[in-house]
Amino acid sequence: MKVTLKIKRFNPEADQKPHWESYPVEVEPTERLLDALHQVKWFQDGTLALRRSCAHGICGSDTMRINGGNRLACKVLMQDIVKDGGTVTVEPMLGLKVIKDLIVDLEPFFAHYRSVMPYVVNDEALPEDGRERLQSPEARERFDQGTKCILCAACTTACPSFWSNSTYVGPAAIVQAHRFIFDDRDRATDERLAVLNEQFGVWRCRTVFNCTEACPRDIPVTQLIGEVKRALATGRVE
Amino acid sequence: MTQHHQFEAVIVGAGGAGLMAALHAARSAKVAVISKLYPTRSHTGTAQGGIAAALANMEEDHWEWHMYDTVKGGDYLVDQDAAEILAREAIEAVIELEHMGLPFDRTPDGRIEQRRFGGHTAEHGKRPVMRACKSADRTGHMILQTLFQNCVKQQVTFFDEYFVADLILEDNVCRGVVAMDIASGEMHVFHAKAVMLATGGFGRMFKVTSNAHSLTGDPVAAAYRRGVPLEDMEFFQFHPTGIYRMGILLSEAARGEGGVFINGQGERFMERYAPTMKDLASRDVCSRCIYLEVKAGRGIGGKDYVYLDIRPETINRYKSAPGGRTVTAHELETKLPDIIEMMRIYQGVEPMREPVPIQPTAHYAMGGIPTDSSGRVRANEGPGFVTGLFAAGESACVSVHGANRLGTNSLVDLVVFGRRGGRAMARFCQQAAFAPLPADPQAAVVAELERIRANTGQEKAGALRAEMQAIMMDNVSVFRDAGLISAAQAKVRELKERFAHVQIDDKGRRFNTDLLEAFELGCLLDLADVTASSALARTESRGAHSREDYPQRDDANWLKHTFAFAGQPSGAGLAMGEVRLAYRPVVVTKFEPKERVY
Ligand SMILES: Cc1cc2nc3c(=O)[nH]c(=O)nc-3n(C[C@H](O)[C@H](O)[C@H](O)COP(=O)(O)OP(=O)(O)OC[C@H]3O[C@@H](n4cnc5c(N)ncnc54)[C@H](O)[C@@H]3O)c2cc1C
Ligand code: FES
């Protein structure tokens, strides 16, 4: 199929502000948008800058706004976003500073991630037989959803609360916190909940559900945020 | 302006191997981890099926059995002292990951759950064994996340999105690396006592591959250009189940749970080739069988692919699930959620109702930078080492995988030898001083990068890359012969000549991925040359290296590792001229080479 990619471009070394450029490409309907972007980069205009690595939706590199919604460019097929002769619009994620073309500054995103203590804390003695700590399949299942997160930032940069104030810790960091709060091997629940109870913590969430819709890993983000809110409100982690 | 840093230990690469090494080295040394990707973007995160360790949580198992399978799987090219370490230490390494917080799947009694995987057997080949520790089908993702989480906890220093383009190596002493901060384009010199290369594979030299776009082997090529040998580069694993034409991997876990191969005649053909292990024979064997079926006209509709069938009705008909159990669609969906989703998204098939078209995909480099079991890099085929240089993970060759790696054995390799390498670096840093830096250590690579940036030649990197990938896929993949390999070698050398005329569009400094992709292509070309040259010389068939003109394994002449050297070490640019080959004997301890049947 023949389609047009309309891409928001910004080169910090030359441009005052972003502008749109259009590129005609010919692709198979079953190709990924990432393949189409590569066609532009490799054979039409090498100056186009984007991040990508795995090309199958696991590394979280290529989140962008595709036809107005956050998606991974490697996880959408052309046939699912455009008809023959049509146009696809591609822009960088919102809410983070654009460095060049489709590349944004992720440092604030990772700073929020680090702020929720994203690691298991447990200083108790290890099992004497030198083996694994035991955990029931049910206890393991309790925090399964959050373990799927690939830190792609699609949820956080789809969130209106984050757009209006980027000091908000954001859905991705709350999902990460949830993964540890509900892991029965962890012992730092109170500290983590305290972080999320602060002014720019979990209460900034207005339950808009953009995050859940944006997640390429089908994590029920809003539900997990709700569970953290409930833990804070009731003082119980269940 | 070039910026300067000094760290006792510099680790290049933030995948499983690099992060494991960092966690251990940082306990006593001042460490920096440099990675061209954000750590969590590393390709370790895509590993699906599991990590092998003889925990015996499901059924009887022993590290000796794991060691035997590893040696046999590698078609006896494995160094058995290293394989013993791998199999023994796998157990404590996996337990260490659990203690770090890794969310493994659990058995009803709360232990780590395990599954079957290709080539892993009980009692030296008698039957499949459940040895792969797993977290659904995103085990690599969980390992990468857990290691990164622990690095955050331990406050390890990271230089994210820094591209290492050269090693500072003089008089056989490694003194640091030269890197570009991708965001600004500025060059940085890292002065170090010890450097570790943990930069993963380089499958992007092939057209159909499971490897990330970023897997281009740049620091491996940099080492080679500085005179470091590369070991066993002719052994590149083609995984039997890549999504047709895209190469995206569908883990062997699918067959571990009961999936089978089906040809165009509806036959479960692996029963013919591997009567005991059938669809769980090792990867080189399965990939060859698929090629043979296709060649005999038994591909699907006579085409160049076959089916992977994981429909519950198929699995139940063949009783191919573990223990011949009956499986349900629901159970498969919970055990293999990601790969079933990939089948749906990328192939558009409904795997619970239809079989999935697959073809072998370039997957894993058994070869790489030669090391001993402490990660120390060998300077030659003899006893010498490069002072201050270490390697681990897929970019290294210990060699525990020999001529063919078993599934789930790479993730163990990362943690076992990443840990050993990290500790060895820390010990080295305690007794070593900083070796002095040469004047302007960045000059050579800056000259090469500026040459590419300013070049006005007529070649496009994208076109050259496609030509390289096509010839390597057609001529140096599952089956090879002298004619095919020589043609590929000649083509790669022609492309190396043409590389001198590559012109890029982006002349800027910031985030110039046009420039870096061209540089990466040069690295791949060097590694493709080494791969073809090593393959041409080895006149036997062993593991993943299958020569139609020399179909037998030849232990009398070839039970030895290839060491490839740049004929003329070239500094920071492409290594032109011949590849010089030397050989090193294989270490055999417990298991004498035998014929390999599954
Ligand atoms: C799809 C897939 C599934 C797999 N499944 C399994 C499995 O189930 N079990 C198993 O055992 N194995 C599996 N493997 C193999 C295994 O995942 C890899 O071999 C392993 O993860 C490699 O890890 P690594 O740490 O060596 O490198 P990687 O994880 O690839 O990391 C490489 C690092 O090096 C950095 N780097 C590279 N070049 C540069 C440079 N120039 N400058 C700076 N940094 C650089 C990158 O940024 C990255 O951080 C799988 C592989 C694939 C592709
Ligand atoms: S490139 Fe890895 S998620 Fe898209």
Coordinates of N, CA and C and ligand atoms in Angstrom, one line a residue, chain A residues 56, chain B residues 12-18 34-37 39 42-51 117 162-165 198-201 210-211 214-215 218-219 249 251 363-364 392-395 405 407-412 414, ligand 1:
Chain A
H56 N 10.0 -5.6 18.5 CA 8.8 -6.5 18.7 C 8.1 -6.2 20.1
Chain B
V12 N 31.1 -2.0 29.8 CA 30.4 -1.6 28.6 C 29.3 -2.6 28.3
G13 N 28.0 -2.1 28.4 CA 26.9 -3.0 28.2 C 26.1 -3.1 29.5
A14 N 24.8 -2.9 29.4 CA 23.9 -3.0 30.6 C 22.8 -4.0 30.4
G15 N 23.2 -5.1 29.7 CA 22.3 -6.3 29.7 C 22.5 -7.1 30.9
G16 N 22.0 -8.4 30.8 CA 22.2 -9.3 32.0 C 23.6 -9.4 32.4
A17 N 24.5 -9.6 31.5 CA 25.9 -9.8 31.9 C 26.5 -8.6 32.5
G18 N 26.3 -7.4 31.8 CA 27.0 -6.2 32.3 C 26.4 -5.8 33.7
I34 N 28.5 1.8 31.0 CA 28.3 2.6 29.9 C 27.4 1.8 28.9
S35 N 26.3 2.4 28.4 CA 25.5 1.6 27.5 C 24.9 2.5 26.4
K36 N 24.8 2.0 25.2 CA 24.3 2.9 24.1 C 22.8 2.9 24.2
L37 N 22.2 2.0 25.0 CA 20.7 2.0 25.2 C 20.5 2.3 26.7
P39 N 19.5 1.0 30.1 CA 19.7 -0.4 30.5 C 18.5 -1.3 30.3
S42 N 18.0 -3.2 26.9 CA 18.9 -4.2 26.4 C 18.2 -5.4 26.0
H43 N 18.8 -6.2 25.1 CA 18.1 -7.3 24.5 C 17.9 -8.5 25.4
T44 N 18.6 -8.5 26.5 CA 18.3 -9.5 27.6 C 16.8 -9.5 27.9
G45 N 16.2 -8.3 27.8 CA 14.8 -8.2 28.2 C 13.8 -9.0 27.3
T46 N 14.3 -9.4 26.1 CA 13.4 -10.1 25.2 C 13.5 -11.6 25.4
A47 N 14.4 -12.1 26.2 CA 14.5 -13.5 26.4 C 13.2 -14.0 27.0
Q48 N 12.7 -15.1 26.5 CA 11.4 -15.5 26.9 C 11.4 -16.7 27.8
G49 N 12.0 -17.8 27.3 CA 11.6 -19.1 27.9 C 12.1 -19.4 29.3
G50 N 13.3 -19.1 29.6 CA 13.8 -19.5 30.9 C 15.3 -19.5 31.1
I51 N 15.7 -19.8 32.3 CA 17.1 -19.9 32.7 C 17.3 -21.3 33.3
F117 N 12.9 -27.8 28.1 CA 13.5 -27.0 27.0 C 14.3 -27.9 26.2
Y162 N 25.4 6.3 25.8 CA 26.8 6.6 25.4 C 27.2 5.5 24.5
F163 N 27.8 5.8 23.4 CA 28.2 4.8 22.4 C 29.7 4.6 22.5
V164 N 30.1 3.4 22.9 CA 31.6 3.1 22.9 C 32.0 2.7 21.5
A165 N 33.0 3.4 21.0 CA 33.4 3.2 19.7 C 34.9 2.7 19.6
A198 N 30.5 -6.3 27.6 CA 29.3 -7.2 27.8 C 28.3 -6.6 26.9
T199 N 28.6 -6.7 25.6 CA 27.8 -5.9 24.6 C 26.8 -6.8 23.8
G200 N 26.6 -8.0 24.2 CA 25.6 -8.8 23.5 C 26.0 -9.3 22.1
G201 N 25.0 -9.7 21.4 CA 25.3 -10.4 20.1 C 25.4 -9.4 18.9
S210 N 16.3 -12.7 15.1 CA 15.5 -12.4 16.3 C 16.2 -11.2 17.1
N211 N 17.3 -10.8 16.6 CA 18.1 -9.8 17.3 C 17.7 -8.4 17.1
S214 N 19.8 -2.9 17.5 CA 21.0 -2.4 18.2 C 22.1 -3.4 18.3
L215 N 21.8 -4.7 17.9 CA 22.9 -5.7 18.1 C 23.8 -5.8 16.9
D218 N 29.5 -3.5 18.0 CA 30.5 -2.5 17.8 C 31.8 -2.7 18.7
P219 N 31.6 -2.9 20.0 CA 32.8 -3.0 20.8 C 33.6 -4.3 20.6
L249 N 11.3 -13.9 17.5 CA 11.4 -15.3 18.1 C 10.1 -15.7 18.7
S251 N 9.6 -18.5 21.4 CA 10.5 -19.4 22.2 C 10.2 -20.8 22.1
H363 N 20.0 -16.1 15.5 CA 19.6 -15.9 16.9 C 20.7 -15.6 17.9
Y364 N 21.8 -16.4 17.8 CA 22.8 -16.3 18.9 C 24.2 -16.6 18.4
A392 N 32.1 -10.7 29.0 CA 31.1 -11.6 29.5 C 29.8 -11.5 28.7
G393 N 29.0 -12.6 28.8 CA 27.7 -12.6 28.1 C 27.9 -13.0 26.7
E394 N 26.9 -12.6 25.9 CA 26.9 -13.1 24.5 C 28.1 -12.7 23.7
S395 N 28.7 -11.5 24.1 CA 29.8 -11.0 23.3 C 31.1 -11.8 23.6
R405 N 24.5 -23.6 21.2 CA 24.0 -23.3 22.5 C 22.7 -24.0 22.8
G407 N 19.0 -23.9 24.6 CA 18.1 -22.9 25.1 C 18.2 -22.8 26.6
T408 N 18.0 -21.6 27.1 CA 18.1 -21.3 28.5 C 19.5 -21.3 29.1
N409 N 20.5 -21.6 28.3 CA 21.9 -21.6 28.7 C 22.6 -20.3 28.6
S410 N 21.9 -19.4 27.8 CA 22.6 -18.0 27.7 C 22.3 -17.2 29.0
L411 N 21.1 -17.2 29.4 CA 20.8 -16.4 30.6 C 21.6 -16.9 31.8
V412 N 21.9 -18.2 31.9 CA 22.7 -18.7 33.0 C 24.2 -18.2 32.8
L414 N 25.1 -15.5 31.4 CA 25.2 -14.1 31.8 C 25.4 -14.0 33.3
Ligands
LIG1 C1 14.2 -13.1 21.4 C2 15.2 -13.8 22.2 C3 14.8 -14.7 23.2 C4 15.8 -15.3 24.0 N1 15.4 -16.2 24.9 C5 16.3 -16.8 25.7 C6 16.0 -17.7 26.8 O1 14.8 -17.9 27.0 N2 16.9 -18.2 27.6 C7 18.2 -17.9 27.4 O2 19.1 -18.4 28.1 N3 18.6 -17.1 26.4 C8 17.7 -16.5 25.6 N4 18.1 -15.6 24.6 C9 19.5 -15.3 24.5 C10 19.8 -14.2 25.5 O3 18.7 -13.4 25.8 C11 21.0 -13.3 25.1 O4 22.0 -14.0 24.6 C12 21.4 -12.5 26.3 O5 20.4 -11.8 26.8 C13 22.5 -11.5 25.9 O6 22.8 -10.7 27.1 P1 24.0 -9.7 27.2 O7 24.0 -9.2 28.6 O8 25.3 -10.4 26.7 O9 23.7 -8.6 26.1 P2 22.5 -7.7 25.8 O10 21.4 -7.9 26.8 O11 22.2 -7.8 24.4 O12 23.0 -6.2 26.2 C14 24.0 -5.6 25.4 C15 24.3 -4.3 26.0 O13 25.4 -3.7 25.4 C16 25.2 -2.4 25.1 N5 26.0 -2.0 23.9 C17 26.1 -2.6 22.8 N6 26.9 -1.9 21.9 C18 27.4 -0.9 22.6 C19 28.2 0.2 22.3 N7 28.8 0.4 21.1 N8 28.4 1.2 23.3 C20 27.8 1.1 24.5 N9 27.0 0.0 24.8 C21 26.8 -0.9 23.9 C22 23.7 -2.3 24.9 O14 23.3 -1.0 25.1 C23 23.2 -3.3 25.9 O15 23.0 -2.6 27.2 C24 17.1 -15.0 23.8 C25 17.5 -14.1 22.8 C26 16.6 -13.5 22.0 C27 17.0 -12.5 21.0

